[in-house]
CSV table of C-alpha atoms in Angstrom, one decimal:
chain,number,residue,atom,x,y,z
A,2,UNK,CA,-16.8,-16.2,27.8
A,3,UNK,CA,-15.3,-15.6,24.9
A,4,UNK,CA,-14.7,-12.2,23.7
A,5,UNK,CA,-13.1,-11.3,20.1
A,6,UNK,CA,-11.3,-7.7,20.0
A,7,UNK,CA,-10.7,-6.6,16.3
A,8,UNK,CA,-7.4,-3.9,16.0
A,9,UNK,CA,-7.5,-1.5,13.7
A,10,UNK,CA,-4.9,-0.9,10.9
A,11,UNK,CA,-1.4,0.8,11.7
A,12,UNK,CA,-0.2,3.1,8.9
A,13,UNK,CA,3.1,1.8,9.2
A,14,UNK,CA,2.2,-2.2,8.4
A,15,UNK,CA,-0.3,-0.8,5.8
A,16,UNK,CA,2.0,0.9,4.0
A,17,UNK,CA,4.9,-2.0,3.9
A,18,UNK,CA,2.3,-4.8,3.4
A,19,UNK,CA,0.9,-2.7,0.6
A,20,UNK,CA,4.7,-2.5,-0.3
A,21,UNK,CA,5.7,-5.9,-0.5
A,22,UNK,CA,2.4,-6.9,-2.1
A,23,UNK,CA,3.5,-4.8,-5.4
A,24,UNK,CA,6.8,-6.3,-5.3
A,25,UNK,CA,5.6,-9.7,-5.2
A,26,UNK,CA,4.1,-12.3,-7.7
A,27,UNK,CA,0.0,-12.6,-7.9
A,28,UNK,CA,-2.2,-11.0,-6.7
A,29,UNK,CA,-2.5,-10.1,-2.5
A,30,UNK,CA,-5.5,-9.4,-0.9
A,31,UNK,CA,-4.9,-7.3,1.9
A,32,UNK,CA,-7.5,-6.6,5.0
A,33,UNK,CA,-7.2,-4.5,7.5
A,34,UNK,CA,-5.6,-1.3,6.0
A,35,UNK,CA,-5.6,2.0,8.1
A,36,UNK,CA,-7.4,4.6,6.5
A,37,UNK,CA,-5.6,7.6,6.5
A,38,UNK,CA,-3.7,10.0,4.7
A,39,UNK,CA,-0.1,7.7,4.6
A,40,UNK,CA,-1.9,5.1,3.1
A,41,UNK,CA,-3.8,6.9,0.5
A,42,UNK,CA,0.0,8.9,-0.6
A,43,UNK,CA,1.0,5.0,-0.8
A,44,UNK,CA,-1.6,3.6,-3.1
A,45,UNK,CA,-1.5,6.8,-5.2
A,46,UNK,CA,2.3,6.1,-5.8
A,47,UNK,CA,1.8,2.8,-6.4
A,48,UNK,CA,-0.6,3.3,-9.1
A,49,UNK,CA,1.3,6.2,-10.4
A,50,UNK,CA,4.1,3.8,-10.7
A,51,UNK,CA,1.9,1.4,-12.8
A,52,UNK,CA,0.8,-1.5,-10.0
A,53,UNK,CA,-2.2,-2.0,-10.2
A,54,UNK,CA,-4.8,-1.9,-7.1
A,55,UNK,CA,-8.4,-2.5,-7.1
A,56,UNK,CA,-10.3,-0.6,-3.5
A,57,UNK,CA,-12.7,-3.3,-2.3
A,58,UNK,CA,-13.6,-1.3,0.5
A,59,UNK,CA,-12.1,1.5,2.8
A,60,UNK,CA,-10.1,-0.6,4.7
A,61,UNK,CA,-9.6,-3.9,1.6
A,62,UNK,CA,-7.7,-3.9,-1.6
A,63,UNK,CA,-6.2,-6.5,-4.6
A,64,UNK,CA,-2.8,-5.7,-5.7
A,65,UNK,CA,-1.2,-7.1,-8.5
A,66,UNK,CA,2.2,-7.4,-7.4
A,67,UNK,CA,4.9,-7.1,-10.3
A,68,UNK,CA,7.0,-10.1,-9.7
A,69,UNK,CA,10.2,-8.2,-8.7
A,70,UNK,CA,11.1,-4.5,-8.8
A,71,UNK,CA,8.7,-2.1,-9.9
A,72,UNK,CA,9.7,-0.9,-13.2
A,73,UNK,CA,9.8,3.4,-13.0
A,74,UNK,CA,8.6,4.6,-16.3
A,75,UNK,CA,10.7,6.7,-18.4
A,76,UNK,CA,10.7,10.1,-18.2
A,77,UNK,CA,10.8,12.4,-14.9
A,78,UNK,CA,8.7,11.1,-12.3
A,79,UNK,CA,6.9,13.2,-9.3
A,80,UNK,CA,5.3,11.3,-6.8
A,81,UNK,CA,3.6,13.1,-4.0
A,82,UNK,CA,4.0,11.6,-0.7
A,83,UNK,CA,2.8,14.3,1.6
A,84,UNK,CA,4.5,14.2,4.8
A,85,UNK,CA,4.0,10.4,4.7
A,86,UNK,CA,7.3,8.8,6.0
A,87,UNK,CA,6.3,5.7,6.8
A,88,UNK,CA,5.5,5.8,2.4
A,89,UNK,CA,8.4,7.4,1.8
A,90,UNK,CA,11.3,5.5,3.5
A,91,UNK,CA,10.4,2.3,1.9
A,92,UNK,CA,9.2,2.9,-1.3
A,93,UNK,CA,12.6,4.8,-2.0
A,94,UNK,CA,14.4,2.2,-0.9
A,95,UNK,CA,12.7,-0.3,-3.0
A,96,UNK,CA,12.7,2.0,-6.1
């Protein structure tokens, strides 16, 4: 017997695979994304910050990663990352 167990998501991989997608050249698809409240502070940053991300379900997205560091547009920039750590750590450190 074969039996096929399906994980779901952890906010902390979401978050860096959604991460290191943006920072990277082409376009990722990336599966298996916990939905929850981290995750959603991470893709609205992201966007904020001009990558852009396209929802192909709750759990699927495109992101056009920008080939390098993300470029912070002029001007002063608030993003709102709730109490989301595991969005904030990296993302500062990238930016």
């Amino acid at each position: 017997v074969l039996t096929i167990h399906f994980l779901p998501g952890s906010k902390s991989l979401s978050n860096r695979i959604l991460l290191l997608s943006a920072l990277s050249s082409g376009t990722t698809r990336v599966t298996n994304l916990l939905a929850s409240d981290d995750t959603s502070y991470m893709l609205s940053a992201l966007r904020q910050l001009g990558v852009r991300l396209r929802m192909l379900s709750d759990t699927e997205c495109e992101v056009e990663g920008v080939g390098g560091p993300i470029p912070v547009p002029d001007g002063v920039q608030l993003l709102n990352l709730g109490n989301a750590g595991t969005a904030m750590r990296p993302l500062a450190a990238a930016l």
